PDB file as gemmi writes it, atoms N, CA and C in Angstrom:
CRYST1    1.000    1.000    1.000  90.00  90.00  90.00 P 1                      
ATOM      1  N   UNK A   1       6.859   1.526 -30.270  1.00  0.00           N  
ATOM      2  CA  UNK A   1       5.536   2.035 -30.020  1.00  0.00           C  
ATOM      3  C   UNK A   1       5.602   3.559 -30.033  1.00  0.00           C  
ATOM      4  N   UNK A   2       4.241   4.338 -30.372  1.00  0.00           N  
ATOM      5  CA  UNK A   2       4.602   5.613 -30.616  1.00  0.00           C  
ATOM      6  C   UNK A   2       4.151   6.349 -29.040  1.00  0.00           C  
ATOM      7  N   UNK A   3       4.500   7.685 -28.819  1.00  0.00           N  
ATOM      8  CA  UNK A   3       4.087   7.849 -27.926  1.00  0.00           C  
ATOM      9  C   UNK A   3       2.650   8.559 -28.134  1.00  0.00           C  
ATOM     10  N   UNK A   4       2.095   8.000 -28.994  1.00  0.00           N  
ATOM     11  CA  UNK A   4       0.314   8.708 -28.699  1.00  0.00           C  
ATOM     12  C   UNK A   4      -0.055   7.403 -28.240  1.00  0.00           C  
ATOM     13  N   UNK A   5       0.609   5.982 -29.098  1.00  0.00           N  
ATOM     14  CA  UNK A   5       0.064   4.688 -28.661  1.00  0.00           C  
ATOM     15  C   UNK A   5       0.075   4.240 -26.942  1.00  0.00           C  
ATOM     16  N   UNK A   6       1.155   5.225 -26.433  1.00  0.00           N  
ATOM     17  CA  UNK A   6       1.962   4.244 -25.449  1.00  0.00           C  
ATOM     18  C   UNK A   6       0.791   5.369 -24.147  1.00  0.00           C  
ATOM     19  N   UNK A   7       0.108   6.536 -24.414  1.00  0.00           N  
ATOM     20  CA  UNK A   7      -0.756   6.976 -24.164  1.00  0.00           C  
ATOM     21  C   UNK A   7      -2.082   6.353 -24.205  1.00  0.00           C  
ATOM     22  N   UNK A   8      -2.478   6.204 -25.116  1.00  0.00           N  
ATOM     23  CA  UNK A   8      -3.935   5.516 -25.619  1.00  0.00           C  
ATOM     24  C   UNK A   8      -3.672   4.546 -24.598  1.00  0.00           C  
ATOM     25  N   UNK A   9      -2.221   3.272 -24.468  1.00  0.00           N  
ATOM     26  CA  UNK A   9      -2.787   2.077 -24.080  1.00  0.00           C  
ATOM     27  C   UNK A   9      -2.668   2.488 -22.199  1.00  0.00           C  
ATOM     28  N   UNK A  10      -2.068   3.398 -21.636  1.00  0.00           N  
ATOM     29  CA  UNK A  10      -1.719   3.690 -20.196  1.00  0.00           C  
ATOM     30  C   UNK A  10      -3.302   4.526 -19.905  1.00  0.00           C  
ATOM     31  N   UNK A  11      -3.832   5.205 -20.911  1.00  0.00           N  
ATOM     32  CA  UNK A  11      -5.306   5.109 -20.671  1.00  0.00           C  
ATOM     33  C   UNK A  11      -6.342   4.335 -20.700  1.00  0.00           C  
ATOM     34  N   UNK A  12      -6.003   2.934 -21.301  1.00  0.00           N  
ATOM     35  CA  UNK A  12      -6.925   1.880 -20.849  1.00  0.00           C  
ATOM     36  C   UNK A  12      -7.038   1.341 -20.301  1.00  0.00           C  
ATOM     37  N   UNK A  13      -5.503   1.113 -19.409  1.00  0.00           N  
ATOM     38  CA  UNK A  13      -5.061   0.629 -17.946  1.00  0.00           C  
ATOM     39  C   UNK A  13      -5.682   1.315 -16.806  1.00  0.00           C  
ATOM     40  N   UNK A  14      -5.896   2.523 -17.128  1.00  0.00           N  
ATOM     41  CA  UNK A  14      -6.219   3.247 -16.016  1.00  0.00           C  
ATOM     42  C   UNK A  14      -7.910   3.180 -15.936  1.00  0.00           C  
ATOM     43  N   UNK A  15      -8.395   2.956 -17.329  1.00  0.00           N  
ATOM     44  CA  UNK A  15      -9.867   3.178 -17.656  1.00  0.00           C  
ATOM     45  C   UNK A  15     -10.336   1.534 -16.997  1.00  0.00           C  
ATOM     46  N   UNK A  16      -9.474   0.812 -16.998  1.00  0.00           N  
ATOM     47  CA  UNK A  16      -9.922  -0.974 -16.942  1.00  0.00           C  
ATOM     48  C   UNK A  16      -9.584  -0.540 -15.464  1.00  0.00           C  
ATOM     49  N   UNK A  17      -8.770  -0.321 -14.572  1.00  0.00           N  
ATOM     50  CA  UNK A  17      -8.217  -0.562 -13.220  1.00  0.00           C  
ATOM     51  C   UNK A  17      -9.808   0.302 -12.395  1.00  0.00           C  
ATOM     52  N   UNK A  18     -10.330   1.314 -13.005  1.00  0.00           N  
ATOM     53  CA  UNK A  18     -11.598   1.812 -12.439  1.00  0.00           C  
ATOM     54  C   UNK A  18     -12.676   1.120 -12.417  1.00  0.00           C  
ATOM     55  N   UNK A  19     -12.697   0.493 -13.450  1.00  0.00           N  
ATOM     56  CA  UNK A  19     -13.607  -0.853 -13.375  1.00  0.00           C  
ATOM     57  C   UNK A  19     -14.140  -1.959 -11.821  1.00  0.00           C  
ATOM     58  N   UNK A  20     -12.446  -1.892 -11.520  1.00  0.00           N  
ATOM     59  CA  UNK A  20     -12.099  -2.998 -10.402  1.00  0.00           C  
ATOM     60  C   UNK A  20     -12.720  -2.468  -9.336  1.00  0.00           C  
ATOM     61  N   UNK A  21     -13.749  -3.135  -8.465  1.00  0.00           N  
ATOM     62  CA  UNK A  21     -14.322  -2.549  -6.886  1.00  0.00           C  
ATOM     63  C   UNK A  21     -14.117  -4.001  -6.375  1.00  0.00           C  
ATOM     64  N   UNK A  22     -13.052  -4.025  -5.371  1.00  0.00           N  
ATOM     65  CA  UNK A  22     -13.000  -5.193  -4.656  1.00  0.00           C  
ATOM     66  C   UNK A  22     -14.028  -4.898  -3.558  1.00  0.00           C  
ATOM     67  N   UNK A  23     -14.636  -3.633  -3.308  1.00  0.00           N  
ATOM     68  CA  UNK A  23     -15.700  -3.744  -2.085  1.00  0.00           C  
ATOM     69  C   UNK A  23     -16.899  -4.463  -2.557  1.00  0.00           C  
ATOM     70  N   UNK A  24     -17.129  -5.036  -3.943  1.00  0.00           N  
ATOM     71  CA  UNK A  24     -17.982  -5.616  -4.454  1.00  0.00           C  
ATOM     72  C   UNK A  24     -17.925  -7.015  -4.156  1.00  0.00           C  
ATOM     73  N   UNK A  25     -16.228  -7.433  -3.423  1.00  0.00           N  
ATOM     74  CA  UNK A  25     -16.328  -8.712  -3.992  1.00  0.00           C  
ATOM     75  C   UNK A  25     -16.703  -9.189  -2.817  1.00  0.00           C  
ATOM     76  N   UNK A  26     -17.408 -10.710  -2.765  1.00  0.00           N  
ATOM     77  CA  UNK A  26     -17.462 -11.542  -1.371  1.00  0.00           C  
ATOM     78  C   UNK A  26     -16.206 -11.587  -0.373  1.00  0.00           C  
ATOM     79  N   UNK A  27     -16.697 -11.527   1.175  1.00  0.00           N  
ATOM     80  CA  UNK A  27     -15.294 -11.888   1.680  1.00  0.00           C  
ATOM     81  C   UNK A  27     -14.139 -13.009   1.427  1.00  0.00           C  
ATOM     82  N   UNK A  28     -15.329 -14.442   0.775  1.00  0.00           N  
ATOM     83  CA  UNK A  28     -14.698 -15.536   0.068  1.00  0.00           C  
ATOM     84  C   UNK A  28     -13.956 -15.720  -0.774  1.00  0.00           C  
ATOM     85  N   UNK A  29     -14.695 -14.609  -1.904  1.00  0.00           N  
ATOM     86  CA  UNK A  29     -14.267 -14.587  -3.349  1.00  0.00           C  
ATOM     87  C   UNK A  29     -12.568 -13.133  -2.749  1.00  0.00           C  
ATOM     88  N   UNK A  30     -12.646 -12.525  -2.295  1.00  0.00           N  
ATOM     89  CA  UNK A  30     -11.425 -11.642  -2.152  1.00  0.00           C  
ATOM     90  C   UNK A  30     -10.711 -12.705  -1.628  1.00  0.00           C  
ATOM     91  N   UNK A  31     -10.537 -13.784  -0.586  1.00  0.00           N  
ATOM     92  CA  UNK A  31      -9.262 -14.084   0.241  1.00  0.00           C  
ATOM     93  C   UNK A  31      -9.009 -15.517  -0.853  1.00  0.00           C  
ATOM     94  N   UNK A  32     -10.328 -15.764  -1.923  1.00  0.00           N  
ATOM     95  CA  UNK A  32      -9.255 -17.026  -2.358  1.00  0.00           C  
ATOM     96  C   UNK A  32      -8.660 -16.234  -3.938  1.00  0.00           C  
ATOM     97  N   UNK A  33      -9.085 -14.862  -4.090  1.00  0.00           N  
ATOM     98  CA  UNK A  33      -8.127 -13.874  -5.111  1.00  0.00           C  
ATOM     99  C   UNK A  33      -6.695 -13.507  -4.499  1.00  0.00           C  
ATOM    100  N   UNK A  34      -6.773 -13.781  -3.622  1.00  0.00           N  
ATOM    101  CA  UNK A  34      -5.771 -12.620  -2.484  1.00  0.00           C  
ATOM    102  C   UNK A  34      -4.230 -12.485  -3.145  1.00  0.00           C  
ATOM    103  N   UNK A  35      -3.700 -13.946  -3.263  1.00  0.00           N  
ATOM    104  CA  UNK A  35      -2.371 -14.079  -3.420  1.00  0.00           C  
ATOM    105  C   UNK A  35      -2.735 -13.459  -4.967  1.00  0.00           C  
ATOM    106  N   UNK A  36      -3.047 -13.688  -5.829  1.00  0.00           N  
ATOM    107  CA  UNK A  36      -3.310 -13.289  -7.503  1.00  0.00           C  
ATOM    108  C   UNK A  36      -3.663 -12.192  -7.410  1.00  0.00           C  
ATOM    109  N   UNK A  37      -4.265 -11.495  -6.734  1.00  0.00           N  
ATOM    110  CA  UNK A  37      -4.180  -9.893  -6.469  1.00  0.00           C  
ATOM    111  C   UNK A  37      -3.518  -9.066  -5.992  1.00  0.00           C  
ATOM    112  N   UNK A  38      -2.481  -9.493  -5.387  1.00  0.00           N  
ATOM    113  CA  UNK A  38      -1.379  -9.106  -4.713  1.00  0.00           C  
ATOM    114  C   UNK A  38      -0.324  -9.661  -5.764  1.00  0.00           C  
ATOM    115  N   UNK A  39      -0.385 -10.575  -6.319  1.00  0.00           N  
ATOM    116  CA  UNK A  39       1.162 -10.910  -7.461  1.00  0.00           C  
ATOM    117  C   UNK A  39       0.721  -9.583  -8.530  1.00  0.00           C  
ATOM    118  N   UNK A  40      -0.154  -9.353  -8.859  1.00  0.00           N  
ATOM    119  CA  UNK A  40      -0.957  -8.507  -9.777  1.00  0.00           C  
ATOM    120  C   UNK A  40      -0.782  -7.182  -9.459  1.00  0.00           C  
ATOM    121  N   UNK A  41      -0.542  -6.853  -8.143  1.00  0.00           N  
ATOM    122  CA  UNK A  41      -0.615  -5.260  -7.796  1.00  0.00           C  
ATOM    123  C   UNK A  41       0.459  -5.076  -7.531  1.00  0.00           C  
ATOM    124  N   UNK A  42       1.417  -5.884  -7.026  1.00  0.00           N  
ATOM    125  CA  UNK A  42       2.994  -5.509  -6.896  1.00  0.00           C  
ATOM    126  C   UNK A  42       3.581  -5.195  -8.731  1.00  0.00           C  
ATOM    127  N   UNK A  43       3.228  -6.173  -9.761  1.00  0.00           N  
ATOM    128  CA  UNK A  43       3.578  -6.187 -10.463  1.00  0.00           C  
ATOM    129  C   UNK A  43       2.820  -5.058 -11.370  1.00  0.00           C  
ATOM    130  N   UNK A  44       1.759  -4.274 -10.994  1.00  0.00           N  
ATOM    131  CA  UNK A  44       1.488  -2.937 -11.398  1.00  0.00           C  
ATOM    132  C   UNK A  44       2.499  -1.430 -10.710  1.00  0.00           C  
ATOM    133  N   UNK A  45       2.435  -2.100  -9.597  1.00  0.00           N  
ATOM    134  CA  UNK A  45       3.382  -0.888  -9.019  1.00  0.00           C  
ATOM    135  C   UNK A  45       4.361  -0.758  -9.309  1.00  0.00           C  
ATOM    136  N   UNK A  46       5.456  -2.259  -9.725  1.00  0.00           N  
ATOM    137  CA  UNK A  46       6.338  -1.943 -10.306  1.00  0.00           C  
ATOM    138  C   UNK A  46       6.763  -1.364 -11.687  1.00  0.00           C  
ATOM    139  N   UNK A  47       5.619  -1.272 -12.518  1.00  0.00           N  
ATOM    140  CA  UNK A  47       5.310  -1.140 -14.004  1.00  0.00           C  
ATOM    141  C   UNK A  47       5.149   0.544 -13.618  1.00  0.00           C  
ATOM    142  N   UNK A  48       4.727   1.303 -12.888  1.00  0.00           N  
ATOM    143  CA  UNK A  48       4.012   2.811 -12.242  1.00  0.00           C  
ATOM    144  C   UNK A  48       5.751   2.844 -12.488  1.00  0.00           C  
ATOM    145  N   UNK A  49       6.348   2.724 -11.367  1.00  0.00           N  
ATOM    146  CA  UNK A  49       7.758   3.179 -10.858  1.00  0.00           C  
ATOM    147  C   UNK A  49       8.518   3.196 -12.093  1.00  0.00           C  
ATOM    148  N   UNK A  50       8.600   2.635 -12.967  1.00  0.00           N  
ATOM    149  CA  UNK A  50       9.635   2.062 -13.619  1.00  0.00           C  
ATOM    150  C   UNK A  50       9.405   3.063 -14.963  1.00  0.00           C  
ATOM    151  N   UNK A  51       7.832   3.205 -15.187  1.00  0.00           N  
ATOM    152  CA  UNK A  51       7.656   4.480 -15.896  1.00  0.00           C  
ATOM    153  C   UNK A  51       8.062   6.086 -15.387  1.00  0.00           C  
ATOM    154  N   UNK A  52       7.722   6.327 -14.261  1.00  0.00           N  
ATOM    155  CA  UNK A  52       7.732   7.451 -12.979  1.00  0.00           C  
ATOM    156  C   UNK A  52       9.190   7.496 -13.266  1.00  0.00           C  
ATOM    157  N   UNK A  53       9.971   6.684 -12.841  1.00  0.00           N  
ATOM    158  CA  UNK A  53      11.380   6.419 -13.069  1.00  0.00           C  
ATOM    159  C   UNK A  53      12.120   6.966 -14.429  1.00  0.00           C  
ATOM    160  N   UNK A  54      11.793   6.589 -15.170  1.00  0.00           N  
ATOM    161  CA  UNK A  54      12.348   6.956 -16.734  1.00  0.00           C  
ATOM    162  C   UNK A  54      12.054   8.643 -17.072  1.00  0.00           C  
ATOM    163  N   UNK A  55      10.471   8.957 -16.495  1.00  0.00           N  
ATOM    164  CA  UNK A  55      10.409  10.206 -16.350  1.00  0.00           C  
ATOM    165  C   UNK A  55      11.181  10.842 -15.826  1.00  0.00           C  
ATOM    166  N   UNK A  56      11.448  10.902 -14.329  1.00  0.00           N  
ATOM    167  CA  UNK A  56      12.305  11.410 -13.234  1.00  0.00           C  
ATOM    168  C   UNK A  56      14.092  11.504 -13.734  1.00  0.00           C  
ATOM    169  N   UNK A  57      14.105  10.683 -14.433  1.00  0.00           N  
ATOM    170  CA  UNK A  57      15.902  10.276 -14.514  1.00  0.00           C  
ATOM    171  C   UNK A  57      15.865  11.424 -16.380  1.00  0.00           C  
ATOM    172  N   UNK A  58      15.282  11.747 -16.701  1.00  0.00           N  
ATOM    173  CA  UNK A  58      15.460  12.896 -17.554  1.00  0.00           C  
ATOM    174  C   UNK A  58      14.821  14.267 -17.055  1.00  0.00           C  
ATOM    175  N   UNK A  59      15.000  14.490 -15.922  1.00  0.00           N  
ATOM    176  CA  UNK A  59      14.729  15.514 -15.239  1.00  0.00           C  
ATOM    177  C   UNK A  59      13.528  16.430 -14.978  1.00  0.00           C  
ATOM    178  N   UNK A  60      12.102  15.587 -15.183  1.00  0.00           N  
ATOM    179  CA  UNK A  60      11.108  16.316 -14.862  1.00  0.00           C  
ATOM    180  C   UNK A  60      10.503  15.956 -13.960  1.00  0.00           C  
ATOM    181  N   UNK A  61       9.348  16.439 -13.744  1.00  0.00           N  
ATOM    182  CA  UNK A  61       8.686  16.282 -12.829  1.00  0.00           C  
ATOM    183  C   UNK A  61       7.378  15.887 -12.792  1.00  0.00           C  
ATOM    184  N   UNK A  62       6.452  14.685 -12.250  1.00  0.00           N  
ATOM    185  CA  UNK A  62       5.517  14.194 -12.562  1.00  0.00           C  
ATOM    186  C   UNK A  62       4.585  15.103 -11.894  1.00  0.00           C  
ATOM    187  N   UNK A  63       3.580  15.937 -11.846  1.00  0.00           N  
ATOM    188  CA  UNK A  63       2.560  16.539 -10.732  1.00  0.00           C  
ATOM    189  C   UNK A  63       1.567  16.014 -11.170  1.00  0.00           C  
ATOM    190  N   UNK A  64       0.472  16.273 -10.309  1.00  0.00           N  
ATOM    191  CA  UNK A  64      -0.979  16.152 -10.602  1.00  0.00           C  
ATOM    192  C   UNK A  64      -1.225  16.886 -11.182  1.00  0.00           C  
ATOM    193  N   UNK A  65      -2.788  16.629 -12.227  1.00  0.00           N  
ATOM    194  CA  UNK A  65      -3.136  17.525 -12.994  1.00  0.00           C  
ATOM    195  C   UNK A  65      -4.068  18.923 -11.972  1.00  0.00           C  
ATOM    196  N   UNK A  66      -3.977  19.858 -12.379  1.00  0.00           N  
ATOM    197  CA  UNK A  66      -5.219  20.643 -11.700  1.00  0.00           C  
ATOM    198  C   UNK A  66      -6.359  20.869 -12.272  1.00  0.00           C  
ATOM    199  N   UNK A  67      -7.522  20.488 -11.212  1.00  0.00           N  
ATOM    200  CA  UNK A  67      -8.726  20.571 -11.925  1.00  0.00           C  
ATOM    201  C   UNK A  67      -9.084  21.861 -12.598  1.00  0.00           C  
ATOM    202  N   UNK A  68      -9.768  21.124 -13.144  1.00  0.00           N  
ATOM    203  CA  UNK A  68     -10.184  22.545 -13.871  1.00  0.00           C  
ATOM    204  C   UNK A  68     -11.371  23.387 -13.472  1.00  0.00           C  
TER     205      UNK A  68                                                      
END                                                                             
């Protein structure tokens, strides 16, 4: 994959994850998501790290952007 692709697609992850308002959801509809939202968010965090990671281990540094 190229890295403009591997860009484009970590911006649609991020563009789709804004999408998500669990304050939208019923108290019903969140606790019978719960376990599938939680297998789902561990397995995003670990996907964050593991990128963060590959960054970090060639010696830079991730910051926030500053607004402009």
């Amino acid at each position: 994959m190229s890295t403009n692709e591997a860009i484009t697609r970590l911006d649609a992850a991020v563009s789709a994850l804004r999408d998500v308002d669990v304050s939208a959801w019923s108290e019903d509809a969140l606790r019978d998501q719960l376990g599938e939202l939680s297998t789902v968010l561990c397995a995003l965090d670990a996907a964050l790290a593991r990128v963060a990671d590959g960054v970090r281990a060639r010696g830079l540094r991730i910051e926030e952007p500053v607004p402009a």
